């Protein structure tokens, strides 16, 4: 494997990307079938937007599906993505929207997500920061700095006369989303319109009191980092200017979501770990046996992302706000500034000041993610202790130490903070690292990936680019100004289609470890289907994957813990606005879309 697979530092410099996708990491027929199904739905959706009744018939859709396979030749992920962008740009959704209805009418064959009519509600806007696609930016602040001159009067207009910035700060009730990473980002024009991207600051607060149902409310937005006469503080009192400022935040959040939280800090964190694992660990090494199911499809989908999705002229160039160079630079910056040892979930939440559930009661991502983190940690720890009985046994495993060194090495995976000086010295530190790998491949990716369909496909929820500048005064705007900020219909169609494809395909499942040894041989499809049916029971228990009978007991405990988390989250959802992205049944084991 070391001869066949290396690191390429040239395609997204200086990040380490796999030099190739080895045959055993290429997509399974089952994955391709799921993608083909989603593509069929999108093609029928496109025809229905064109209102071409004859061409929108399912028969035609099926026919098109066959054409995809023929056209794409190898039928790999990159070919599929090329086809998607080609036919959408060929399609019938053109021009500026005349009302928000133009966005809902893009949902024909693709089902329209619930809740699209309440998107502009202030409470929904606040909740998107803690239960939306990007719950990774919000942080607690003790006080505001000079960049954001909000007054007590502005805070009191929302929270009532008894409150103040000082008191809210002291009580841990002030929260900020700071999009400084977007400062100076150059906005693009591709494919056909001038786009805008700001680096806003948005202030939120939790109302005073002891009630556990206290939720975040928005207090103020400033559209750029430096205050000034043409960059005023907007508040909910400002009518249309406030609604436009919220759009500025949504666009910033969407760009940070895709470049940083999603691509940079899940997909591209796993990439060098997968490569180093394949290169340094024998397939029979216990760490490799545990991790391989969490790597399924990752190199392939990342190869597609690199060659098509984030290539010049690709989907990201079209729908995101920055020039493609800007967007790619953001991805690189997000991934390079990621420090593995600081990303352990409880520590990372504490560092952002959002771990305390008394101060911030409503944070569904945090609450559900912590349950999964603990369950994964217990499973990984129990599994590793079957093979490593002491710190000395970790230190004495040359294969493991070579893996640890290569993930962080300058001529290896270039991931910061992996192990201590590129080594693991204790079972605990190894268990932490492997927990973060499994968590990132499963729960973390699910939390940022799967909102792409139910939330982001309805473009006003999170437009990925603005098409008018941020508001620069507090009055004098009308409804048309609000609509003019939003994407044209073709780009909305593209955002919907990408969101549906990437956000609806749930392949593999956390806690299920199928036998990966079945060869991917199309001519042997029937045989493999039969053998799959025969081994379903074993696969569910994970026995087919783990040859060691000692694994069965801790694995059964992990599966039981996941079932318990499923009902805990169901119970929570009965008592809150539902947050479903971390239901274990909806969390794939690996990043494969
Ligand atoms: Mn993804």
mmCIF file of C-alpha atoms in Angstrom, residues 243-469:
data_model
loop_
_atom_site.group_PDB
_atom_site.id
_atom_site.type_symbol
_atom_site.label_atom_id
_atom_site.label_comp_id
_atom_site.label_asym_id
_atom_site.label_seq_id
_atom_site.Cartn_x
_atom_site.Cartn_y
_atom_site.Cartn_z
ATOM 1 C CA UNK A 243 -34.144 41.443 7.939
ATOM 2 C CA UNK A 244 -31.455 42.264 5.374
ATOM 3 C CA UNK A 245 -28.775 42.159 8.093
ATOM 4 C CA UNK A 246 -30.012 38.696 9.078
ATOM 5 C CA UNK A 247 -29.473 37.645 5.452
ATOM 6 C CA UNK A 248 -25.897 38.914 5.664
ATOM 7 C CA UNK A 249 -25.371 36.620 8.684
ATOM 8 C CA UNK A 250 -27.023 33.667 6.952
ATOM 9 C CA UNK A 251 -24.723 34.054 3.943
ATOM 10 C CA UNK A 252 -21.629 34.303 6.173
ATOM 11 C CA UNK A 253 -22.749 31.308 8.208
ATOM 12 C CA UNK A 254 -23.372 29.285 5.041
ATOM 13 C CA UNK A 255 -19.905 30.018 3.670
ATOM 14 C CA UNK A 256 -18.207 29.193 6.972
ATOM 15 C CA UNK A 257 -20.368 26.093 7.225
ATOM 16 C CA UNK A 258 -19.368 24.680 3.856
ATOM 17 C CA UNK A 259 -15.705 25.719 3.778
ATOM 18 C CA UNK A 260 -14.813 25.214 7.428
ATOM 19 C CA UNK A 261 -17.278 23.197 9.513
ATOM 20 C CA UNK A 262 -18.130 20.751 6.737
ATOM 21 C CA UNK A 263 -15.373 20.341 4.153
ATOM 22 C CA UNK A 264 -12.361 21.670 6.064
ATOM 23 C CA UNK A 265 -13.027 20.172 9.466
ATOM 24 C CA UNK A 266 -14.681 16.827 8.757
ATOM 25 C CA UNK A 267 -13.918 15.604 5.208
ATOM 26 C CA UNK A 268 -10.356 16.926 5.094
ATOM 27 C CA UNK A 269 -9.507 15.958 8.667
ATOM 28 C CA UNK A 270 -10.303 12.336 7.855
ATOM 29 C CA UNK A 271 -8.434 12.398 4.524
ATOM 30 C CA UNK A 272 -4.832 12.189 5.850
ATOM 31 C CA UNK A 273 -5.890 9.840 8.661
ATOM 32 C CA UNK A 274 -7.330 7.410 6.111
ATOM 33 C CA UNK A 275 -4.197 7.602 3.963
ATOM 34 C CA UNK A 276 -1.829 7.141 6.914
ATOM 35 C CA UNK A 277 -3.894 4.235 8.254
ATOM 36 C CA UNK A 278 -3.879 2.408 4.923
ATOM 37 C CA UNK A 279 -0.141 2.995 4.532
ATOM 38 C CA UNK A 280 1.097 2.120 8.006
ATOM 39 C CA UNK A 281 -1.346 -0.360 9.579
ATOM 40 C CA UNK A 282 -1.677 -3.942 8.392
ATOM 41 C CA UNK A 283 -5.313 -4.802 7.600
ATOM 42 C CA UNK A 284 -5.259 -7.211 10.552
ATOM 43 C CA UNK A 285 -3.966 -4.588 13.024
ATOM 44 C CA UNK A 286 -6.693 -4.067 15.665
ATOM 45 C CA UNK A 287 -6.741 -0.280 15.142
ATOM 46 C CA UNK A 288 -7.144 -0.808 11.396
ATOM 47 C CA UNK A 289 -9.900 -3.379 11.968
ATOM 48 C CA UNK A 290 -11.770 -0.891 14.150
ATOM 49 C CA UNK A 291 -11.300 2.136 11.888
ATOM 50 C CA UNK A 292 -11.752 0.816 8.350
ATOM 51 C CA UNK A 293 -15.575 0.809 8.495
ATOM 52 C CA UNK A 294 -15.313 4.494 9.472
ATOM 53 C CA UNK A 295 -13.293 5.235 6.323
ATOM 54 C CA UNK A 296 -15.693 3.724 3.766
ATOM 55 C CA UNK A 297 -16.146 6.055 0.790
ATOM 56 C CA UNK A 298 -14.149 8.982 2.241
ATOM 57 C CA UNK A 299 -11.250 9.076 -0.223
ATOM 58 C CA UNK A 300 -13.683 8.729 -3.144
ATOM 59 C CA UNK A 301 -16.039 11.531 -2.061
ATOM 60 C CA UNK A 302 -13.087 13.795 -1.248
ATOM 61 C CA UNK A 303 -11.603 13.059 -4.662
ATOM 62 C CA UNK A 304 -14.912 14.142 -6.202
ATOM 63 C CA UNK A 305 -14.970 17.294 -4.060
ATOM 64 C CA UNK A 306 -11.454 18.225 -5.061
ATOM 65 C CA UNK A 307 -11.812 17.452 -8.780
ATOM 66 C CA UNK A 308 -15.362 18.731 -9.370
ATOM 67 C CA UNK A 309 -17.230 20.348 -6.496
ATOM 68 C CA UNK A 310 -14.537 22.850 -5.473
ATOM 69 C CA UNK A 311 -12.858 23.076 -8.876
ATOM 70 C CA UNK A 312 -13.076 26.303 -10.926
ATOM 71 C CA UNK A 313 -16.466 26.287 -12.663
ATOM 72 C CA UNK A 314 -17.861 23.650 -10.266
ATOM 73 C CA UNK A 315 -20.793 23.739 -7.860
ATOM 74 C CA UNK A 316 -18.996 25.678 -5.115
ATOM 75 C CA UNK A 317 -17.775 28.296 -7.604
ATOM 76 C CA UNK A 318 -21.414 28.751 -8.631
ATOM 77 C CA UNK A 319 -23.307 28.868 -5.343
ATOM 78 C CA UNK A 320 -20.815 30.108 -2.747
ATOM 79 C CA UNK A 321 -20.135 33.819 -2.412
ATOM 80 C CA UNK A 322 -16.364 33.946 -2.769
ATOM 81 C CA UNK A 323 -14.253 33.590 -5.882
ATOM 82 C CA UNK A 324 -13.231 29.953 -6.162
ATOM 83 C CA UNK A 325 -9.727 30.923 -4.976
ATOM 84 C CA UNK A 326 -11.288 32.578 -1.909
ATOM 85 C CA UNK A 327 -13.454 29.572 -1.101
ATOM 86 C CA UNK A 328 -10.560 27.151 -1.499
ATOM 87 C CA UNK A 329 -8.332 29.373 0.644
ATOM 88 C CA UNK A 330 -11.006 29.338 3.357
ATOM 89 C CA UNK A 331 -11.108 25.534 3.263
ATOM 90 C CA UNK A 332 -7.331 25.388 3.596
ATOM 91 C CA UNK A 333 -7.277 27.960 6.410
ATOM 92 C CA UNK A 334 -9.994 26.109 8.334
ATOM 93 C CA UNK A 335 -8.224 22.777 8.006
ATOM 94 C CA UNK A 336 -4.741 24.154 8.766
ATOM 95 C CA UNK A 337 -5.928 25.928 11.911
ATOM 96 C CA UNK A 338 -7.602 22.738 13.150
ATOM 97 C CA UNK A 339 -5.636 21.266 16.063
ATOM 98 C CA UNK A 340 -6.612 17.657 16.638
ATOM 99 C CA UNK A 341 -5.769 17.564 20.351
ATOM 100 C CA UNK A 342 -7.958 20.630 21.002
ATOM 101 C CA UNK A 343 -10.971 19.219 19.189
ATOM 102 C CA UNK A 344 -12.060 16.636 21.785
ATOM 103 C CA UNK A 345 -15.747 17.503 22.060
ATOM 104 C CA UNK A 346 -16.109 18.381 25.781
ATOM 105 C CA UNK A 347 -12.910 20.461 25.751
ATOM 106 C CA UNK A 348 -13.819 22.180 22.482
ATOM 107 C CA UNK A 349 -17.272 23.119 23.789
ATOM 108 C CA UNK A 350 -15.741 24.374 27.055
ATOM 109 C CA UNK A 351 -13.199 26.475 25.146
ATOM 110 C CA UNK A 352 -16.080 28.176 23.310
ATOM 111 C CA UNK A 353 -17.883 28.739 26.611
ATOM 112 C CA UNK A 354 -20.930 26.758 25.518
ATOM 113 C CA UNK A 355 -20.580 23.601 27.620
ATOM 114 C CA UNK A 356 -22.595 25.014 30.546
ATOM 115 C CA UNK A 357 -26.223 23.926 30.097
ATOM 116 C CA UNK A 358 -27.408 26.174 32.943
ATOM 117 C CA UNK A 359 -26.180 29.287 31.140
ATOM 118 C CA UNK A 360 -27.239 28.126 27.646
ATOM 119 C CA UNK A 361 -30.107 25.674 28.164
ATOM 120 C CA UNK A 362 -31.157 25.231 24.517
ATOM 121 C CA UNK A 363 -28.210 23.843 22.512
ATOM 122 C CA UNK A 364 -29.485 20.650 20.860
ATOM 123 C CA UNK A 365 -26.262 19.922 18.938
ATOM 124 C CA UNK A 366 -24.201 20.068 22.152
ATOM 125 C CA UNK A 367 -26.595 17.924 24.181
ATOM 126 C CA UNK A 368 -27.001 15.180 21.579
ATOM 127 C CA UNK A 369 -23.368 15.195 20.419
ATOM 128 C CA UNK A 370 -22.131 14.695 23.994
ATOM 129 C CA UNK A 371 -24.260 11.546 24.330
ATOM 130 C CA UNK A 372 -22.710 10.103 21.178
ATOM 131 C CA UNK A 373 -19.208 11.188 22.221
ATOM 132 C CA UNK A 374 -19.504 9.318 25.533
ATOM 133 C CA UNK A 375 -20.882 6.151 23.901
ATOM 134 C CA UNK A 376 -18.132 6.133 21.263
ATOM 135 C CA UNK A 377 -15.484 6.810 23.947
ATOM 136 C CA UNK A 378 -16.623 3.824 26.036
ATOM 137 C CA UNK A 379 -16.719 1.508 23.017
ATOM 138 C CA UNK A 380 -13.307 2.569 21.723
ATOM 139 C CA UNK A 381 -11.768 2.288 25.192
ATOM 140 C CA UNK A 382 -13.188 -1.195 25.806
ATOM 141 C CA UNK A 383 -12.092 -2.344 22.348
ATOM 142 C CA UNK A 384 -8.543 -1.033 22.707
ATOM 143 C CA UNK A 385 -8.147 -2.635 26.138
ATOM 144 C CA UNK A 386 -8.636 -6.054 24.528
ATOM 145 C CA UNK A 387 -5.282 -5.495 22.818
ATOM 146 C CA UNK A 388 -3.417 -2.895 24.893
ATOM 147 C CA UNK A 389 -3.235 -3.881 28.550
ATOM 148 C CA UNK A 390 -0.793 -1.173 29.643
ATOM 149 C CA UNK A 391 0.884 2.054 28.587
ATOM 150 C CA UNK A 392 3.974 -0.013 27.838
ATOM 151 C CA UNK A 393 2.058 -2.130 25.313
ATOM 152 C CA UNK A 394 1.023 1.033 23.460
ATOM 153 C CA UNK A 395 4.558 2.376 23.485
ATOM 154 C CA UNK A 396 5.939 -0.941 22.251
ATOM 155 C CA UNK A 397 3.712 -1.190 19.146
ATOM 156 C CA UNK A 398 5.933 0.004 16.275
ATOM 157 C CA UNK A 399 3.145 -0.075 13.697
ATOM 158 C CA UNK A 400 0.902 2.114 15.843
ATOM 159 C CA UNK A 401 3.718 4.580 16.547
ATOM 160 C CA UNK A 402 4.587 4.787 12.869
ATOM 161 C CA UNK A 403 0.917 5.577 12.163
ATOM 162 C CA UNK A 404 0.868 8.291 14.838
ATOM 163 C CA UNK A 405 4.027 9.892 13.494
ATOM 164 C CA UNK A 406 2.901 9.817 9.863
ATOM 165 C CA UNK A 407 -0.495 11.490 10.437
ATOM 166 C CA UNK A 408 1.254 14.638 11.676
ATOM 167 C CA UNK A 409 4.499 14.520 9.701
ATOM 168 C CA UNK A 410 5.455 17.257 7.237
ATOM 169 C CA UNK A 411 6.033 14.533 4.633
ATOM 170 C CA UNK A 412 2.876 12.749 5.811
ATOM 171 C CA UNK A 413 -0.650 13.852 6.728
ATOM 172 C CA UNK A 414 0.287 17.291 8.154
ATOM 173 C CA UNK A 415 -2.465 17.166 10.817
ATOM 174 C CA UNK A 416 -1.550 19.281 13.858
ATOM 175 C CA UNK A 417 -1.834 17.946 17.411
ATOM 176 C CA UNK A 418 -2.123 14.254 16.618
ATOM 177 C CA UNK A 419 -0.619 12.371 19.545
ATOM 178 C CA UNK A 420 2.086 13.940 21.707
ATOM 179 C CA UNK A 421 5.037 14.767 19.490
ATOM 180 C CA UNK A 422 3.690 12.212 17.036
ATOM 181 C CA UNK A 423 3.480 9.420 19.625
ATOM 182 C CA UNK A 424 0.897 7.772 21.827
ATOM 183 C CA UNK A 425 2.154 6.902 25.294
ATOM 184 C CA UNK A 426 -0.997 5.718 27.083
ATOM 185 C CA UNK A 427 -4.138 3.732 26.337
ATOM 186 C CA UNK A 428 -6.184 6.799 27.397
ATOM 187 C CA UNK A 429 -4.570 9.167 24.906
ATOM 188 C CA UNK A 430 -4.925 6.600 22.127
ATOM 189 C CA UNK A 431 -8.588 6.089 23.070
ATOM 190 C CA UNK A 432 -9.172 9.868 22.951
ATOM 191 C CA UNK A 433 -7.657 10.129 19.480
ATOM 192 C CA UNK A 434 -9.574 7.178 18.071
ATOM 193 C CA UNK A 435 -12.776 8.471 19.679
ATOM 194 C CA UNK A 436 -12.308 11.795 17.871
ATOM 195 C CA UNK A 437 -11.660 9.994 14.576
ATOM 196 C CA UNK A 438 -14.808 7.868 14.902
ATOM 197 C CA UNK A 439 -16.862 10.827 16.182
ATOM 198 C CA UNK A 440 -15.723 13.111 13.332
ATOM 199 C CA UNK A 441 -16.379 10.441 10.682
ATOM 200 C CA UNK A 442 -19.851 9.740 12.060
ATOM 201 C CA UNK A 443 -21.640 12.183 14.375
ATOM 202 C CA UNK A 444 -19.798 15.413 13.563
ATOM 203 C CA UNK A 445 -20.109 14.919 9.826
ATOM 204 C CA UNK A 446 -23.782 13.982 10.184
ATOM 205 C CA UNK A 447 -24.457 17.166 12.192
ATOM 206 C CA UNK A 448 -23.007 19.433 9.492
ATOM 207 C CA UNK A 449 -23.803 17.371 6.376
ATOM 208 C CA UNK A 450 -27.419 16.324 6.724
ATOM 209 C CA UNK A 451 -28.957 19.786 7.287
ATOM 210 C CA UNK A 452 -28.009 20.429 3.642
ATOM 211 C CA UNK A 453 -31.309 19.004 2.444
ATOM 212 C CA UNK A 454 -33.926 19.756 5.135
ATOM 213 C CA UNK A 455 -32.615 23.279 5.862
ATOM 214 C CA UNK A 456 -30.300 24.539 3.119
ATOM 215 C CA UNK A 457 -32.206 23.347 0.049
ATOM 216 C CA UNK A 458 -34.792 26.052 0.807
ATOM 217 C CA UNK A 459 -32.463 28.852 -0.189
ATOM 218 C CA UNK A 460 -33.855 31.745 1.941
ATOM 219 C CA UNK A 461 -32.948 29.669 5.049
ATOM 220 C CA UNK A 462 -29.253 29.911 4.213
ATOM 221 C CA UNK A 463 -28.441 31.609 0.898
ATOM 222 C CA UNK A 464 -24.822 30.758 0.079
ATOM 223 C CA UNK A 465 -24.211 34.125 -1.559
ATOM 224 C CA UNK A 466 -25.709 37.623 -1.376
ATOM 225 C CA UNK A 467 -26.488 39.384 -4.660
ATOM 226 C CA UNK A 468 -26.705 42.935 -3.248
ATOM 227 C CA UNK A 469 -24.410 44.679 -0.754
#
